[in-house]
Amino acid sequence: MDYKDKADEKLRDDNTRDAWWAKHNGLENGNLCPGAFKSTRNINAGDVESTLNILNVLDELLSAGTDRRIHYMISKGGSEALLTALVHTGRRFSPNYTILLPLLHLLAKVGHRDRCIGVKAEEAEAVLLTLNLLKQNTNDARRAAACLWVIQVFAKSVSTANLIGENQGLDVIYRLIPRYTTKHLQTIKAAINAFAALLSTKANVRLVISKGYSSGLLRLYEDWHSKDTEHVAVSICHALLRCLHKVTYSTAGRHALLSQGGISLLHQTTQTCLLNKGLEPLVEPSVQLMRKCLPKTCLPLTSDQSAYSFPLPGRPHVFPDIDVLSDESADESDEEEPEDNEEADSKDYDDDLETDLNKVRLRPDPDRPKELLPQYSRFCPELLHDFMELDSSSEPEEGSTSSSSSSDEDAVVLSSLPPHSSGKDSRRRNTTGSESSTSSSESHLETETSTDEHTPAASLLEARDFHSRSSILSTSPGFRGRVREARGEESPSQTEDEQDDEEEEGVEESHHQTMIDRLLERHGACVPHHEPKMYRAAAANTKSIPGFSILAFPDFWGHLPPAGHEPMAPRKPNIQRKKVFEDVQRILNTDDIINKVVFDLEDNSVQCPSDSLRFFSKFECGNLRKAIQVRRHEYDLILNADANSSQHSQWFYFEVSNMVADVPYRFNIINCEKGNSQFNYGMQPVLYSVREALEGKPHWVRTGTEICYFRNHFCPARGSQRTTFYTLTFTITFKHNEDVCYLAYHYPYTYSALKAHLNLLQKSVDPTKVFFRQQILCRTLAGNSCPLVTITACPASRGWKDLHQLRNRACIVLTGRVHPGESNASWVMKGTLEFLCSNDPVAQSLREAFIFKIIPILNPDGVINGMNRCDISSEDLNRQWFKPDPVLNPTIYHTKGFLYYLNSIGRTPLVFCDYHGHSRKKNVFLYGCSVKETLWQSGSAVDTVGLKEDPGYRTIAKTLDRIAPAFSFNSCNYLVEKSRSATARVVVWREMGVLRSYTMESTYNGCNQGIYKGLQTGTRELQEMGVKFCHSLLSLTKDVKALYSRIHINHINLDHNIMDHKSHNCFEDDEPPCVEEIEYAVDCPSLKGTDLDSDVNSNMDSADGEEEGSDEGNKGEQQQRGSVGQSQQSSLKSRLFPHLITDASTETLSEKRNTRSGVNITDGHILS
């Protein structure tokens, strides 16, 4: 007999035994027999014994094992039977408490598990009866406790709780809560818990506040906490905190507690608790209560709207502040990440799945006439190119762009700049370069010991000379004029004196530029695929809303990944608690509070004290709206909302300077919006040091200690106070005095960097082997170009066969960066682009098999202006794919049009993949689309047996799981949600019929599996992921053997010992709850080791001691331990000989029941 058979046999035996006892003790099929409580009407000695027998047997049956028996009894009307018995017994002129007490105890246990007990009690007229019994027995601790537990259970119903409150129940119970005493602790605790249960309704909370009970509860807590030196009343203090939590759900309650000095009292008592381990259970409820009651503080902004606004066609230019309710189910989430509620059950998720078979199978009509599609033919230049250069036997000249040049790309972005060009253009380019260029990437710069007589100025440059306000990084009016021209604005007329001033500035700028050029010549930038001068040229043509005229040093100079891997940051125990205490001190002790604005994006007149850090963010991708010095070394930072919006603040990137080495600085970003973050799970911000770069280490590195992310007390400046903000706090200790550093949410990747990178790639490829073509898909709202890149292999010859093979290659379409804050997607794309242009044999095979159509940045305007989620139209572009607006969403409209065109000419992409970043999960994974998996998961009644679906949508994910160490196959899913119906992945799958339509999500943090387990992901790993995605495409080639050929295996690296890793189940991939509570609007944390059942049992066990007025806290446990043997004997006797139980033995049975060798079995858990 196997284990399952034995378990079934045991269950049958248990059921048989239960049925036998039910039959012989007044129970049939879990129901009380009609005559079971007949004795409650006309009680005599025999009736009392019979009724007690029934109650005791019921109690023993229901206390053993799990709650299954109780729920079964409830389903059969057990609660109603007990309530009827209570009413019949309690209505007597002189109730028999010999029966009434065990009846109340049993009703508390059963009702605790019956969600409808309150309504049932009202129907049975047992609510006010129980309240009257309490009023009659306020001087009897045991009876009062029993009534209080039943009232606590009844109060689960709002109407019942209100009924009790309307009939002076709150007053009666409040009077039962005395100041500190050592007597009747169990009853006092029962009174407080019942009071807390009644406070679950708004009406009762208002009643309590109006009568001043809230301040009374605070004073009671203070009294009990200060006088309980032996810590025997911790549970009572905890119950009082629970009452205060209930009261402070209302604004009036929070104000009442605040006005009574509640914050100060809680802070003081909590400090005492931290010194004594026995009081630890009181710390977390106190901290949560303080967080909840901190006064709401408006962000110190003049408007909640972004500092950047852009006039949109057909819309008013002025966007008024509006009340924005906190709704994380809207567009806050990552592309595939529902953030409505982390604890939403699976049913809610399943409800979002698409179950309409017609919607998931039938292809909708195109959103535009077919006559508009031929315009996209120009984006297939490989089909029209004649490849005349293949006939030339001579080597291509350096810089030749023949087949790889873009016919419509901006010529000014090309890197070949005249070294001695004159005029304003020259000064503009030089100035732009001087804004951020400094020194080499790998060779060390000996700035103080250089003896090169030709570069004295260059040799004296230090890190502090490169902050954004220095003369080296300043820009000329000429450059600003060019920005105005790019934005279509008229340049203001200049006077003759102003022109002379400009010429003088040009001379000075030329001098500084000469220093930078000599630094570059002396130390030579050696960041692969990066050239500072080319970046400067690309940036000169980038159009931003504010007209950026400064380059961030890291973007200009370039980044090299650090040599080693960076582990996830360990979280210090209770670090969030420490930060909350520091924040509370702002209110309690203002002596060290400075509260001075040291940076304001909208106010250039802000003066920064000499001993303060200096901030700056007016550069491409930068995001910092305001910096406030709170204390000497602490700063509150406010991020800028997405342009034309008042929401989506999460991404940050800013410069900080004027620091002192080895001093810990605390940074608080106080207007984050996401409900949780990987910053709670080991993720760190990234930092770039100019000083380190000058010393040959141009690295973005993970940095920061004491990192945590939690809800704060700030609210919008003018919007709804119900909007929720979160604080990201971290501490940084800078290594160098007067360094210039940059801090960012993740590794920045600018639009200008992409433009420069594409031109470098274009120059690097052999045009006779690689067909590389840049084109402009369209212009954005701000006038920036959206690049579209075509990469494939040139044909071996101009012969018909080779050209035919070229023009019949399958298309792969890759897109990225639709969400500007997901810079990790750009680093993955960078890896893909560089690999496809390389000489790697696998890359060559891919170019020969496929034509790659790549749109690296779908949202250039958002990226440029440092936005997090939206375009400057204030719309999430990845929710516009169903019917994009050609004016407001041009990049999505034309990308979709191009895909329509490919589909119309029979060249539907074999693969479509949209690169994204994920802020709430680890690893890299794919989201795809599957009809069958969606129907299965949703529990649809549709018969999927007859549905035919190509399983090839899983091929790439399976291959990646084998070859990419950062990839997790079991984190992938292929479900089609209704809320994602307008995303790229779903629309391309549904409307274009692309089987392999994916979103590839890359973590901001790191991996929890494989060889990268416990490590944060850097740019090296992200670029590697872009390479591995290309490798996985070999599995789709007609000659699948190529994937396993020796030459390819050597390059793909399929080492079993290294690459094997175990993935996680996708439903377990979400992070566990944070070790500290992120939210504060939650109920008081429950006290471990206590529940209603144990309280009821201990009340019976300590009956004698309580009547004698002894200390329950000390004596109750002694009684429980001393009665173990008697309890076992009594339990055995009651089971074997229930008919022998007499009046004298009834009380003994009641006192000892439900205790088994000091172990209480409750709710399926064993509690000692």
PDB file of N, CA, C and O in Angstrom, residues 453-474:
ATOM      1  N   GLU A 453      56.093  70.266 -22.381  1.00  0.00           N
ATOM      2  CA  GLU A 453      56.048  71.722 -22.464  1.00  0.00           C
ATOM      3  C   GLU A 453      55.033  72.204 -23.477  1.00  0.00           C
ATOM      4  O   GLU A 453      54.642  73.360 -23.466  1.00  0.00           O
ATOM      5  N   HIS A 454      54.570  71.318 -24.331  1.00  0.00           N
ATOM      6  CA  HIS A 454      53.609  71.740 -25.341  1.00  0.00           C
ATOM      7  C   HIS A 454      52.182  71.730 -24.795  1.00  0.00           C
ATOM      8  O   HIS A 454      51.292  72.306 -25.403  1.00  0.00           O
ATOM      9  N   THR A 455      51.926  71.054 -23.676  1.00  0.00           N
ATOM     10  CA  THR A 455      50.561  70.971 -23.146  1.00  0.00           C
ATOM     11  C   THR A 455      50.536  71.317 -21.659  1.00  0.00           C
ATOM     12  O   THR A 455      50.106  70.529 -20.835  1.00  0.00           O
ATOM     13  N   PRO A 456      51.005  72.485 -21.289  1.00  0.00           N
ATOM     14  CA  PRO A 456      51.015  72.824 -19.873  1.00  0.00           C
ATOM     15  C   PRO A 456      49.607  72.918 -19.300  1.00  0.00           C
ATOM     16  O   PRO A 456      49.359  72.492 -18.188  1.00  0.00           O
ATOM     17  N   ALA A 457      48.690  73.502 -20.052  1.00  0.00           N
ATOM     18  CA  ALA A 457      47.329  73.630 -19.521  1.00  0.00           C
ATOM     19  C   ALA A 457      46.685  72.267 -19.352  1.00  0.00           C
ATOM     20  O   ALA A 457      46.018  72.002 -18.353  1.00  0.00           O
ATOM     21  N   ALA A 458      46.895  71.403 -20.316  1.00  0.00           N
ATOM     22  CA  ALA A 458      46.293  70.086 -20.241  1.00  0.00           C
ATOM     23  C   ALA A 458      46.811  69.309 -19.044  1.00  0.00           C
ATOM     24  O   ALA A 458      46.083  68.584 -18.396  1.00  0.00           O
ATOM     25  N   SER A 459      48.069  69.462 -18.753  1.00  0.00           N
ATOM     26  CA  SER A 459      48.649  68.679 -17.674  1.00  0.00           C
ATOM     27  C   SER A 459      48.165  69.119 -16.307  1.00  0.00           C
ATOM     28  O   SER A 459      48.300  68.386 -15.341  1.00  0.00           O
ATOM     29  N   LEU A 460      47.597  70.325 -16.200  1.00  0.00           N
ATOM     30  CA  LEU A 460      47.166  70.833 -14.904  1.00  0.00           C
ATOM     31  C   LEU A 460      45.675  70.610 -14.650  1.00  0.00           C
ATOM     32  O   LEU A 460      45.177  70.978 -13.598  1.00  0.00           O
ATOM     33  N   LEU A 461      44.972  70.037 -15.605  1.00  0.00           N
ATOM     34  CA  LEU A 461      43.536  69.824 -15.419  1.00  0.00           C
ATOM     35  C   LEU A 461      43.285  68.787 -14.336  1.00  0.00           C
ATOM     36  O   LEU A 461      43.942  67.750 -14.269  1.00  0.00           O
ATOM     37  N   GLU A 462      42.306  69.075 -13.472  1.00  0.00           N
ATOM     38  CA  GLU A 462      41.904  68.151 -12.424  1.00  0.00           C
ATOM     39  C   GLU A 462      40.403  67.876 -12.545  1.00  0.00           C
ATOM     40  O   GLU A 462      39.693  68.555 -13.286  1.00  0.00           O
ATOM     41  N   ALA A 463      39.953  66.916 -11.749  1.00  0.00           N
ATOM     42  CA  ALA A 463      38.543  66.520 -11.840  1.00  0.00           C
ATOM     43  C   ALA A 463      37.614  67.688 -11.592  1.00  0.00           C
ATOM     44  O   ALA A 463      36.599  67.853 -12.263  1.00  0.00           O
ATOM     45  N   ARG A 464      37.952  68.551 -10.619  1.00  0.00           N
ATOM     46  CA  ARG A 464      37.045  69.640 -10.269  1.00  0.00           C
ATOM     47  C   ARG A 464      36.879  70.640 -11.404  1.00  0.00           C
ATOM     48  O   ARG A 464      35.959  71.452 -11.403  1.00  0.00           O
ATOM     49  N   ASP A 465      37.788  70.617 -12.394  1.00  0.00           N
ATOM     50  CA  ASP A 465      37.682  71.542 -13.516  1.00  0.00           C
ATOM     51  C   ASP A 465      36.611  71.121 -14.514  1.00  0.00           C
ATOM     52  O   ASP A 465      36.331  71.855 -15.456  1.00  0.00           O
ATOM     53  N   PHE A 466      36.021  69.958 -14.302  1.00  0.00           N
ATOM     54  CA  PHE A 466      35.099  69.434 -15.307  1.00  0.00           C
ATOM     55  C   PHE A 466      33.650  69.407 -14.840  1.00  0.00           C
ATOM     56  O   PHE A 466      32.826  68.747 -15.434  1.00  0.00           O
ATOM     57  N   HIS A 467      33.338  70.108 -13.749  1.00  0.00           N
ATOM     58  CA  HIS A 467      31.917  70.185 -13.406  1.00  0.00           C
ATOM     59  C   HIS A 467      31.218  71.105 -14.397  1.00  0.00           C
ATOM     60  O   HIS A 467      31.837  71.908 -15.087  1.00  0.00           O
ATOM     61  N   SER A 468      29.917  70.999 -14.463  1.00  0.00           N
ATOM     62  CA  SER A 468      29.163  71.587 -15.572  1.00  0.00           C
ATOM     63  C   SER A 468      29.151  73.098 -15.570  1.00  0.00           C
ATOM     64  O   SER A 468      28.759  73.713 -16.559  1.00  0.00           O
ATOM     65  N   ARG A 469      29.555  73.722 -14.454  1.00  0.00           N
ATOM     66  CA  ARG A 469      29.554  75.184 -14.436  1.00  0.00           C
ATOM     67  C   ARG A 469      30.941  75.769 -14.667  1.00  0.00           C
ATOM     68  O   ARG A 469      31.129  76.980 -14.611  1.00  0.00           O
ATOM     69  N   SER A 470      31.915  74.919 -14.883  1.00  0.00           N
ATOM     70  CA  SER A 470      33.265  75.424 -15.095  1.00  0.00           C
ATOM     71  C   SER A 470      33.394  76.027 -16.493  1.00  0.00           C
ATOM     72  O   SER A 470      32.590  75.782 -17.382  1.00  0.00           O
ATOM     73  N   SER A 471      34.460  76.821 -16.676  1.00  0.00           N
ATOM     74  CA  SER A 471      34.667  77.462 -17.975  1.00  0.00           C
ATOM     75  C   SER A 471      34.941  76.428 -19.054  1.00  0.00           C
ATOM     76  O   SER A 471      34.600  76.625 -20.220  1.00  0.00           O
ATOM     77  N   ILE A 472      35.540  75.312 -18.664  1.00  0.00           N
ATOM     78  CA  ILE A 472      35.866  74.292 -19.667  1.00  0.00           C
ATOM     79  C   ILE A 472      34.589  73.686 -20.246  1.00  0.00           C
ATOM     80  O   ILE A 472      34.501  73.410 -21.445  1.00  0.00           O
ATOM     81  N   LEU A 473      33.572  73.494 -19.381  1.00  0.00           N
ATOM     82  CA  LEU A 473      32.348  72.847 -19.827  1.00  0.00           C
ATOM     83  C   LEU A 473      31.260  73.830 -20.217  1.00  0.00           C
ATOM     84  O   LEU A 473      30.153  73.431 -20.534  1.00  0.00           O
ATOM     85  N   SER A 474      31.552  75.111 -20.185  1.00  0.00           N
ATOM     86  CA  SER A 474      30.540  76.091 -20.564  1.00  0.00           C
ATOM     87  C   SER A 474      30.372  76.099 -22.078  1.00  0.00           C
ATOM     88  O   SER A 474      31.230  75.626 -22.818  1.00  0.00           O
TER      89      SER A 474
END
